[in-house]
CSV table of C-alpha atoms in Angstrom, one decimal:
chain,number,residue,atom,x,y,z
R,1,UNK,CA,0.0,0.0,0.0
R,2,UNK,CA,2.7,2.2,0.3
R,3,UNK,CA,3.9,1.5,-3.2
R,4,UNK,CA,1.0,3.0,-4.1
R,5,UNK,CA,0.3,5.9,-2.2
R,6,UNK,CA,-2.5,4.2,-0.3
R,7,UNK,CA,-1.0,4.3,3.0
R,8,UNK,CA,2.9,6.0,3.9
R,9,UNK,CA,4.9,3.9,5.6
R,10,UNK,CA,2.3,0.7,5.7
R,11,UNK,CA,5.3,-1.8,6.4
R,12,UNK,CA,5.7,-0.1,9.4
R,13,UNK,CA,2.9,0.6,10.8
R,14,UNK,CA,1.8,-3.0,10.4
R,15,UNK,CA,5.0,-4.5,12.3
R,16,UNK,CA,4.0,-2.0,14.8
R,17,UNK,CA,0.3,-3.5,15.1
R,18,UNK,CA,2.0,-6.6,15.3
R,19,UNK,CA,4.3,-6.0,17.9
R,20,UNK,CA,1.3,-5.1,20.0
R,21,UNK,CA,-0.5,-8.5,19.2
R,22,UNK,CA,2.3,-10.5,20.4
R,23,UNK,CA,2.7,-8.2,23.4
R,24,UNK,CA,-0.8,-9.3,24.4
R,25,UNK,CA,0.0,-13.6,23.2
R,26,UNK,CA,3.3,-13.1,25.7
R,27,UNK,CA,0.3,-12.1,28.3
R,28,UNK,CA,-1.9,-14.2,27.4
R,29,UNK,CA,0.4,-17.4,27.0
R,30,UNK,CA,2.8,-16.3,29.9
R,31,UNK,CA,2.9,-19.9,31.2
R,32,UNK,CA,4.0,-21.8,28.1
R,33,UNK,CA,6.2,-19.2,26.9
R,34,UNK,CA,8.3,-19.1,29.9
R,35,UNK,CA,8.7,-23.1,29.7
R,36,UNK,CA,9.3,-22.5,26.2
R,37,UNK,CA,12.1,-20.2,27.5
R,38,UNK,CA,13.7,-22.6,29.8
R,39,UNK,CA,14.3,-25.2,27.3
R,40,UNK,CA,16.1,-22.7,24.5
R,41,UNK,CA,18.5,-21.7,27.4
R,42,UNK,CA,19.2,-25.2,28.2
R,43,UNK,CA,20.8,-28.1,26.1
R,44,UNK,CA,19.8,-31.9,27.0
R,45,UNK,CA,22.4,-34.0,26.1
R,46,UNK,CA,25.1,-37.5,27.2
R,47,UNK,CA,28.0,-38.0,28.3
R,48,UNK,CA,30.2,-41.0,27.9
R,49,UNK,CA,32.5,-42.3,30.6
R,50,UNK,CA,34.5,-45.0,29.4
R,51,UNK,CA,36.8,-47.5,32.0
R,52,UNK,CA,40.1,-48.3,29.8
R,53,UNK,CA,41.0,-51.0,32.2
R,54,UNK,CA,38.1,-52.7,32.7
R,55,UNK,CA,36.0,-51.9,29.9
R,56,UNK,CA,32.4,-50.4,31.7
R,57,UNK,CA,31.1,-47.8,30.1
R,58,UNK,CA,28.1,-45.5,31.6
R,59,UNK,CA,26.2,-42.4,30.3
R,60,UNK,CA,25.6,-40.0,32.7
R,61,UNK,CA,22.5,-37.0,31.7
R,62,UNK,CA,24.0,-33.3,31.6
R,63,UNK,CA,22.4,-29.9,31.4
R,64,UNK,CA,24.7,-27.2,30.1
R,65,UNK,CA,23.8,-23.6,29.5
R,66,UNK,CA,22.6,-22.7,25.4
R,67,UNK,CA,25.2,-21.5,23.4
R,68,UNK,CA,25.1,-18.7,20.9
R,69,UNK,CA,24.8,-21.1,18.1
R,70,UNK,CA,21.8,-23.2,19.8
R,71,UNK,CA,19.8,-20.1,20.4
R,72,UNK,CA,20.1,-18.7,16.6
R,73,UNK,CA,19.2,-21.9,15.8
R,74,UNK,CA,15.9,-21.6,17.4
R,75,UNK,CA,15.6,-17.9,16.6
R,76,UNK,CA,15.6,-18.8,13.2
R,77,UNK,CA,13.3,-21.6,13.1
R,78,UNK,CA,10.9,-19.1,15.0
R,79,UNK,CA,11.2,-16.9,12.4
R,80,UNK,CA,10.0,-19.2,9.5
R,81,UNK,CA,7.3,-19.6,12.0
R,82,UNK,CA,6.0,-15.7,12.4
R,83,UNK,CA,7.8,-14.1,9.6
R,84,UNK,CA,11.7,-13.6,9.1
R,85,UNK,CA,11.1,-10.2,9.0
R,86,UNK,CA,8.7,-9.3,12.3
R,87,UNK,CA,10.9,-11.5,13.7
R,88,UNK,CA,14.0,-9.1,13.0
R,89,UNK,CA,12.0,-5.9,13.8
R,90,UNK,CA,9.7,-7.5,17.4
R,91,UNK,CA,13.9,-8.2,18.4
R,92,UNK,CA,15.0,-4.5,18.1
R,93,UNK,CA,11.8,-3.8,19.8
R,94,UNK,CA,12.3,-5.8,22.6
R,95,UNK,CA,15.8,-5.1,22.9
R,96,UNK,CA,15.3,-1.1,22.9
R,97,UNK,CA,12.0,-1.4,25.1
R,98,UNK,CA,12.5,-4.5,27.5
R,99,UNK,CA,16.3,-5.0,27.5
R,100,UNK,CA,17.3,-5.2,31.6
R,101,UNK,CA,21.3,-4.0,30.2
R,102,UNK,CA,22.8,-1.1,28.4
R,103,UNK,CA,24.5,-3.6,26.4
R,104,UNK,CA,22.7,-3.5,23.2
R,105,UNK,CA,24.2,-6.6,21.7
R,106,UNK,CA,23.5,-8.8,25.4
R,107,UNK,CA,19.9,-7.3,25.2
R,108,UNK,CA,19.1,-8.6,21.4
R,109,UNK,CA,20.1,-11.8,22.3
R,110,UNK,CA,18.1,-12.0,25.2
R,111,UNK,CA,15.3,-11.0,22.7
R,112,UNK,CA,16.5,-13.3,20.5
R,113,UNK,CA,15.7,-16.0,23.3
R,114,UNK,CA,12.3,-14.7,23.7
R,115,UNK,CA,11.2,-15.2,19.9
R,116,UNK,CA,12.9,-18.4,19.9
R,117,UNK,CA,10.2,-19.6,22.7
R,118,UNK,CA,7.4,-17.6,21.1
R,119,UNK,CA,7.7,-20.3,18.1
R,120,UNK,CA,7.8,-23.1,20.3
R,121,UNK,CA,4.3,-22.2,21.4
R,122,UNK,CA,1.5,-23.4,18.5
R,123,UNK,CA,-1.0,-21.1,19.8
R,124,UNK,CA,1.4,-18.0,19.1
R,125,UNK,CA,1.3,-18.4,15.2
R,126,UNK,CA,-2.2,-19.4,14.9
R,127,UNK,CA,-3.2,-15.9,17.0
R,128,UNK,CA,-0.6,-13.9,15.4
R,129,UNK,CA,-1.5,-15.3,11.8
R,130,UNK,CA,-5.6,-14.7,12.4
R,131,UNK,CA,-4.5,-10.6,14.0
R,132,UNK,CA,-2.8,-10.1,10.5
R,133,UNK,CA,-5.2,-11.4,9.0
R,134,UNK,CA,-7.3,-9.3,10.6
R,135,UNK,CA,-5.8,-6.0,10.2
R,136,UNK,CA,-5.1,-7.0,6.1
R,137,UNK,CA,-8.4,-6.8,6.0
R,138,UNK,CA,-9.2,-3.9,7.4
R,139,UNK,CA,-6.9,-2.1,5.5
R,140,UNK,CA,-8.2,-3.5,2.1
R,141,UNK,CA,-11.7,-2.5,3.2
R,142,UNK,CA,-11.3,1.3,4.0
R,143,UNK,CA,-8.8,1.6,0.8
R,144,UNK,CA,-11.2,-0.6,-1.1
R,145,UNK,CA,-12.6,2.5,-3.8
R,146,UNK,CA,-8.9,3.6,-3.8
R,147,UNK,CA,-7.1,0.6,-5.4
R,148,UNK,CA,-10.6,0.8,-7.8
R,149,UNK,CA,-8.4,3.5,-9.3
R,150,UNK,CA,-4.7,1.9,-9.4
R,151,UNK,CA,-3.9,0.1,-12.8
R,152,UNK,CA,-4.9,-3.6,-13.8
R,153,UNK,CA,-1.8,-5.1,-12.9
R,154,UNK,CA,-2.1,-3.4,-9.5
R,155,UNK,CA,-5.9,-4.3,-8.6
R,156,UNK,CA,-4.0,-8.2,-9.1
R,157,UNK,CA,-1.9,-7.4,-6.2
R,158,UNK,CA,-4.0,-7.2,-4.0
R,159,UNK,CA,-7.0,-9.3,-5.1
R,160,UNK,CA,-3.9,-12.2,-4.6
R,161,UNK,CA,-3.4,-10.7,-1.2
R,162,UNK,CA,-7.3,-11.6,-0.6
R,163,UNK,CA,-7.1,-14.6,-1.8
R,164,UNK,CA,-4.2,-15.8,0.2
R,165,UNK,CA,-7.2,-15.3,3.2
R,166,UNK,CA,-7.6,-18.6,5.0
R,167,UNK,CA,-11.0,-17.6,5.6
R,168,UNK,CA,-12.3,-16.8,2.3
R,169,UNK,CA,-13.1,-13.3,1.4
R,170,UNK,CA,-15.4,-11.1,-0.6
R,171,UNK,CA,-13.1,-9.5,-4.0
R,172,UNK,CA,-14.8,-7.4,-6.6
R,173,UNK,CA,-14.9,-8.9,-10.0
R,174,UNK,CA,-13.0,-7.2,-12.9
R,175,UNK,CA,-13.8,-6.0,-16.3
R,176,UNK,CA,-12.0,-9.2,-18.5
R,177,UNK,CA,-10.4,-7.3,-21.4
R,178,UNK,CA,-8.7,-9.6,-23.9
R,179,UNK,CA,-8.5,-14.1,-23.9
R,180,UNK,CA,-6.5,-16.2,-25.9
R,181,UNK,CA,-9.3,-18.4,-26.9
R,182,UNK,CA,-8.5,-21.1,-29.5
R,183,UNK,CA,-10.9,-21.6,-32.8
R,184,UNK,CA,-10.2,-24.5,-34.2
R,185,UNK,CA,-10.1,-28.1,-32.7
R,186,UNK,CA,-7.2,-30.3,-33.7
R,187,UNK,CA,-8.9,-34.2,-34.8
R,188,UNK,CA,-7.1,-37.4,-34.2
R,189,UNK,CA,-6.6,-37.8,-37.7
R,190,UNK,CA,-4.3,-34.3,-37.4
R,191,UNK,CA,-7.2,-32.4,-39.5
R,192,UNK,CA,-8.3,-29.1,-37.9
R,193,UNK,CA,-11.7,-28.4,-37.7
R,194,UNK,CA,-13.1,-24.7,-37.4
R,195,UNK,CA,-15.0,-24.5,-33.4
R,196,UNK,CA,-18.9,-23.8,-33.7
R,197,UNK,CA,-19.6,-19.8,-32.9
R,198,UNK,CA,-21.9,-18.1,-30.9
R,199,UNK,CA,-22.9,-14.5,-31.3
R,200,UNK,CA,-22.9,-11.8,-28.7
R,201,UNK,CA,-20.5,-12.5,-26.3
R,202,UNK,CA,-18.7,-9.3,-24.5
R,203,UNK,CA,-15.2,-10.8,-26.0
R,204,UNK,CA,-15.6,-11.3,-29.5
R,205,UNK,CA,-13.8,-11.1,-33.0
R,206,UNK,CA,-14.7,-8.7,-35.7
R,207,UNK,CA,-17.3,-10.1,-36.7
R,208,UNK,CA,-19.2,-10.7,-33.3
R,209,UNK,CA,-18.5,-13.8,-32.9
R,210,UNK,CA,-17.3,-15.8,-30.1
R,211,UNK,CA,-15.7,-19.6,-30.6
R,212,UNK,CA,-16.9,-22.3,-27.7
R,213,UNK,CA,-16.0,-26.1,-27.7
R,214,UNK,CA,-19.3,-26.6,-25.4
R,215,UNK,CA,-20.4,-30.1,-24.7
R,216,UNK,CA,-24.3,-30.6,-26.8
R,217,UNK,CA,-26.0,-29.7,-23.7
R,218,UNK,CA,-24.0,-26.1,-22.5
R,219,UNK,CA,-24.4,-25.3,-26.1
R,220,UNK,CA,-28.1,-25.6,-26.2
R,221,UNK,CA,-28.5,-23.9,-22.8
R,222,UNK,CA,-26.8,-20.7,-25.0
R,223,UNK,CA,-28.6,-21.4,-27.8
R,224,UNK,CA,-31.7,-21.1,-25.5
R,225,UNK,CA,-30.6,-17.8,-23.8
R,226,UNK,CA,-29.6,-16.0,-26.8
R,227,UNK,CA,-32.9,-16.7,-28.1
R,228,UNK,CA,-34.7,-15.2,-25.3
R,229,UNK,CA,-36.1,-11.4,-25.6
R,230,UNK,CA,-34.2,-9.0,-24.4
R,231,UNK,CA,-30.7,-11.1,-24.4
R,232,UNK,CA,-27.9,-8.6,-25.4
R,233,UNK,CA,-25.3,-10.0,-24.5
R,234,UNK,CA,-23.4,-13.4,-22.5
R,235,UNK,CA,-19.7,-14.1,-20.5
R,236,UNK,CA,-18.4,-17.6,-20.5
R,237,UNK,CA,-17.2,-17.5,-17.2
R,238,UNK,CA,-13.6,-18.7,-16.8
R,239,UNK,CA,-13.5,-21.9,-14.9
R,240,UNK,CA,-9.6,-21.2,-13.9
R,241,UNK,CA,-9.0,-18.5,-10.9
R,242,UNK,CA,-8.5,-15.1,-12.2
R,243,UNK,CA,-9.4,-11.6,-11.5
R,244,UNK,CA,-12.2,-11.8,-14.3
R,245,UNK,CA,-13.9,-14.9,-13.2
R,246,UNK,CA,-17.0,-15.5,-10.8
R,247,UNK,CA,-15.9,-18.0,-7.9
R,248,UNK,CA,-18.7,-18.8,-5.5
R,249,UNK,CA,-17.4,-20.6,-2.3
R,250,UNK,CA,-18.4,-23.6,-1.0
R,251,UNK,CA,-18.2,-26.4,1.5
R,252,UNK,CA,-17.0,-29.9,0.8
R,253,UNK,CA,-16.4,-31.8,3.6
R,254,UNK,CA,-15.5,-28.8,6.1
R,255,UNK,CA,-13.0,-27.4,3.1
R,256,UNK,CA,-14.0,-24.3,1.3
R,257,UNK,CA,-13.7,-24.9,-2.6
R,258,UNK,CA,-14.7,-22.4,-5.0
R,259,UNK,CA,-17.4,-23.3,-7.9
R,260,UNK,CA,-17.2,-21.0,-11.6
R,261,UNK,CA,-20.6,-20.9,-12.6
R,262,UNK,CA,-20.3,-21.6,-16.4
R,263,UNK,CA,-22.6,-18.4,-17.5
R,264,UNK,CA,-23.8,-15.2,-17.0
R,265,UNK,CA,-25.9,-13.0,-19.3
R,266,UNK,CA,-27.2,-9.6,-19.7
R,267,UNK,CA,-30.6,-8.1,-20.4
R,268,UNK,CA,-32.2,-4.9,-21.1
R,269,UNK,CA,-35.6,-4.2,-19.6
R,270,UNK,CA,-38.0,-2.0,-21.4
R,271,UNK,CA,-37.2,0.9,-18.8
R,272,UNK,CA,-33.7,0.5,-20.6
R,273,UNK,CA,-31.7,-0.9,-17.7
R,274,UNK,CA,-29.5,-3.8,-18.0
R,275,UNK,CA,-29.5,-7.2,-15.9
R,276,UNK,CA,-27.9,-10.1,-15.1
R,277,UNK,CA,-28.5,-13.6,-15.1
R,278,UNK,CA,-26.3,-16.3,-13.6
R,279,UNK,CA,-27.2,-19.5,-15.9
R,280,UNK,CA,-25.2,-22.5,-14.5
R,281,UNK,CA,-25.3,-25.8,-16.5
R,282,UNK,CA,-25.2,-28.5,-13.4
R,283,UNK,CA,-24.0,-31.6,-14.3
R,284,UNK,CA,-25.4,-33.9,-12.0
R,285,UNK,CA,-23.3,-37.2,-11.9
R,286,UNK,CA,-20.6,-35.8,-9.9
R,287,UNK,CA,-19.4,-36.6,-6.0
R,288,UNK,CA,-19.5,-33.1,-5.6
R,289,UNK,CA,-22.4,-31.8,-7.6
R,290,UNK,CA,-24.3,-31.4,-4.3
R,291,UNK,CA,-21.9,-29.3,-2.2
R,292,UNK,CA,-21.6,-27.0,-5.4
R,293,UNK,CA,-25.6,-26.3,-5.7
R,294,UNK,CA,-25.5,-25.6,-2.5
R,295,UNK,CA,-22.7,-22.8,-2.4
R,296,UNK,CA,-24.7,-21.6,-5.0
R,297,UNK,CA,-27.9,-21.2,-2.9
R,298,UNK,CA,-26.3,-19.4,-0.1
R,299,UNK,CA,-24.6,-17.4,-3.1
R,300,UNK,CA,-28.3,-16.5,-4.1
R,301,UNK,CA,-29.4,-15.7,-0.6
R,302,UNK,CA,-26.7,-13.0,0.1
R,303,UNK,CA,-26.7,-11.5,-3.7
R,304,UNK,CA,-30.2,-12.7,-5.1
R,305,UNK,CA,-30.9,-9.1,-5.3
R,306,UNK,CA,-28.1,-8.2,-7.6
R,307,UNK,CA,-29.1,-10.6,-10.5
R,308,UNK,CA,-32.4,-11.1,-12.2
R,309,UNK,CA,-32.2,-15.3,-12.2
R,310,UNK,CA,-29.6,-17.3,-11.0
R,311,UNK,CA,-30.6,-20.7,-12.0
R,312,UNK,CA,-29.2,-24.5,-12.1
R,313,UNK,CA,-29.9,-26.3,-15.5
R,314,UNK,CA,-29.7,-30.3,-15.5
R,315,UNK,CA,-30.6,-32.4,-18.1
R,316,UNK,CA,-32.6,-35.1,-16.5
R,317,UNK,CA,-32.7,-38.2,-19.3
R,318,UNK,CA,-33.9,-36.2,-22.4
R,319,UNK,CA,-35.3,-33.2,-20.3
R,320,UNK,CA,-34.0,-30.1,-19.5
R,321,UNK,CA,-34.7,-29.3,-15.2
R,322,UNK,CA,-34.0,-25.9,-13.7
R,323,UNK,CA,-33.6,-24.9,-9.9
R,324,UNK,CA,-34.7,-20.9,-9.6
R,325,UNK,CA,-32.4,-20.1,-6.8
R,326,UNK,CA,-33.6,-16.3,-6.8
R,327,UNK,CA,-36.6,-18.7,-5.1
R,328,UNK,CA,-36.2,-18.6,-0.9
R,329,UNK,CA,-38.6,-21.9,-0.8
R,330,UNK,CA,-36.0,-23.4,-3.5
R,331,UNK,CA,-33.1,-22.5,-2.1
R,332,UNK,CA,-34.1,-24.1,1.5
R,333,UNK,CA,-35.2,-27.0,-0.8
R,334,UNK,CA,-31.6,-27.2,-1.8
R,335,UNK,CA,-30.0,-27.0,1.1
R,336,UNK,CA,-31.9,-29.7,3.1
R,337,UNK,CA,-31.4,-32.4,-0.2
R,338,UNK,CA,-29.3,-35.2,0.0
R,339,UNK,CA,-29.9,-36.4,-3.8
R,340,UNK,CA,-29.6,-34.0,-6.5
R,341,UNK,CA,-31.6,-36.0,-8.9
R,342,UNK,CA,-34.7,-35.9,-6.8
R,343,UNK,CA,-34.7,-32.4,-6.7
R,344,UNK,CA,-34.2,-31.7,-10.0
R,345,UNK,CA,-37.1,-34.5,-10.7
R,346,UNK,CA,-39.7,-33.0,-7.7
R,347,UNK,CA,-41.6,-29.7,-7.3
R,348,UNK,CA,-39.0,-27.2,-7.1
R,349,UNK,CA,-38.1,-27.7,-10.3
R,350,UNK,CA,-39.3,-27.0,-13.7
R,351,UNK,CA,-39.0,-27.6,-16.7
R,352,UNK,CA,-36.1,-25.2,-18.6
R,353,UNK,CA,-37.5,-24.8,-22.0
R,354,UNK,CA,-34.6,-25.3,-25.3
């Protein structure tokens, strides 16, 4: 942020946050820490007497005071675990602020001591991890409109920084500007054959047109939509992660997984406004499929009211099924299921007309 003018001296001021946050874990943890402690300034070890003349040999335990070389050792391991660099800066700190001598040098070792227990305690880099976490997100929230304004390549930055999240967060969707999007498919026989083309997409070649290897099915559910009044245009939403793709988060298992609904399209009203229709073709034979609906439901719930449909196409046998997830009864449908096919085949579907 301070690259970019957002916020002077941001480096800083977040090692300074953070040096309060372990301030509070050394509190908070006093116990461990100080057995932590203990064992960096001690070194377990055996020594072997041997009897020459008769040939006994015992080992006898030792204690001996840490060496300069043990304690970097586990200085440096704590590091890896909080961050070479916080690690480097919360030293100074505590050497300058807590040091009990004038000698800088004996107090940064001292400090170095302290950060090597702090990374023997688990508890210290899950809180510390969770406070940064914390405070990056703050930061990307009050600056949000800000970065709006910084270039492409820029916006990336930090939508990577919210991806890196290990609770998932909310990042705005950009304006996709150019693919690489292949038009031909290559046959067995080494013959290339031109890819069908659909009209109307918002990335398309001079003549309007857009190339798609859809299987039969995604092709008719395009077909379908461009033929609807009032269709102006459609995205094929990328299924890899990038900053011009719609992820929707869900749960599998206790893991969040992201889901790239395959469409959206626009519409114009006869007021002359525009909306937006998510239009995902749900293939049904999947482990997963029913984990997936259901991000999508919860999707629906908290941003229903920025689309006009979001719906869930199967084709069930010969028939094409839809789940209208703008639909509260629907969506509560979907969440409570435990076979897909059933709800596709009962009451809270319809039929999707092609």
């Amino acid at each position: 942020m301070a690259v970019d003018g957002l916020l002077p001296d941001a480096g800083k001021l977040a090692h300074s946050e953070m040096h309060k946050v372990l301030n509070g874990i050394r509190a908070r943890f006093k116990t461990e820490i100080e057995a932590a402690r203990k064992s960096v300034m001690t070194v377990e070890g055996k020594s072997l007497k041997a009897d020459l003349k008769g040939g006994a040999m015992t080992f006898d335990d030792f204690l001996e005071e840490a060496d300069y070389a043990v304690i970097e050792d586990a200085y440096r391991r704590a590091g890896r675990a909080i961050s070479p660099d916080l690690a480097t800066t919360y030293s100074d700190y505590l050497a300058r602020n807590e040091g009990k001598t004038d000698d800088m040098e004996t107090a940064l070792m001292d400090a170095h001591v302290s950060i090597a227990a702090l990374g023997l305690v688990p508890q210290v880099r899950e809180t510390l991890e969770a406070e940064a976490e914390k405070l990056a997100n703050q930061w990307l929230t009050r600056f949000r409109v800000e970065i709006k304004d910084l270039s492409d390549e820029r916006q990336d930055v930090y939508r990577q920084i919210r991806e890196m999240s290990a609770n998932p967060m909310d990042v705005d969707l950009a304006r996709p500007t150019s693919w690489m999007q292949a038009t031909t498919i290559r046959e067995a026989n080494g013959t290339e054959t031109p890819l069908p083309t659909f009209e109307r997409h918002l990335l398309c070649d001079e003549q309007g047109l857009f190339p798609e290897d859809f299987n039969s099915w995604e092709g008719e559910v395009v077909r379908a939509e461009l033929g609807r009044s009032g269709t102006v245009a459609w995205y094929r939403n990328p299924s890899r992660a990038s900053q011009d793709s719609l992820g929707i988060i869900y749960d599998d298992g206790g893991e969040p997984k992201i889901v790239r609904p395959d469409f959206v399209f626009f519409g114009q009203q006869g007021d002359g406004t525009f909306t937006a229709d998510i239009v995902d073709p749900h293939g049904i034979q999947f482990g997963d499929a029913i984990p997936k609906l259901k991000g999508l439901a919860q999707y629906a719930e908290r941003f229903g009211d920025q689309y006009r449909r979001i719906d869930a196409v199967a084709k069930i046998g010969d028939t094409f099924r839809v789940l209208d997830l703008k639909e509260a009864a629907t969506r509560a449908a979907v969440l409570a299921a435990t076979s897909i096919k059933a709800l596709y085949e009962g009451a809270h579907a319809s039929d999707y007309l092609v």
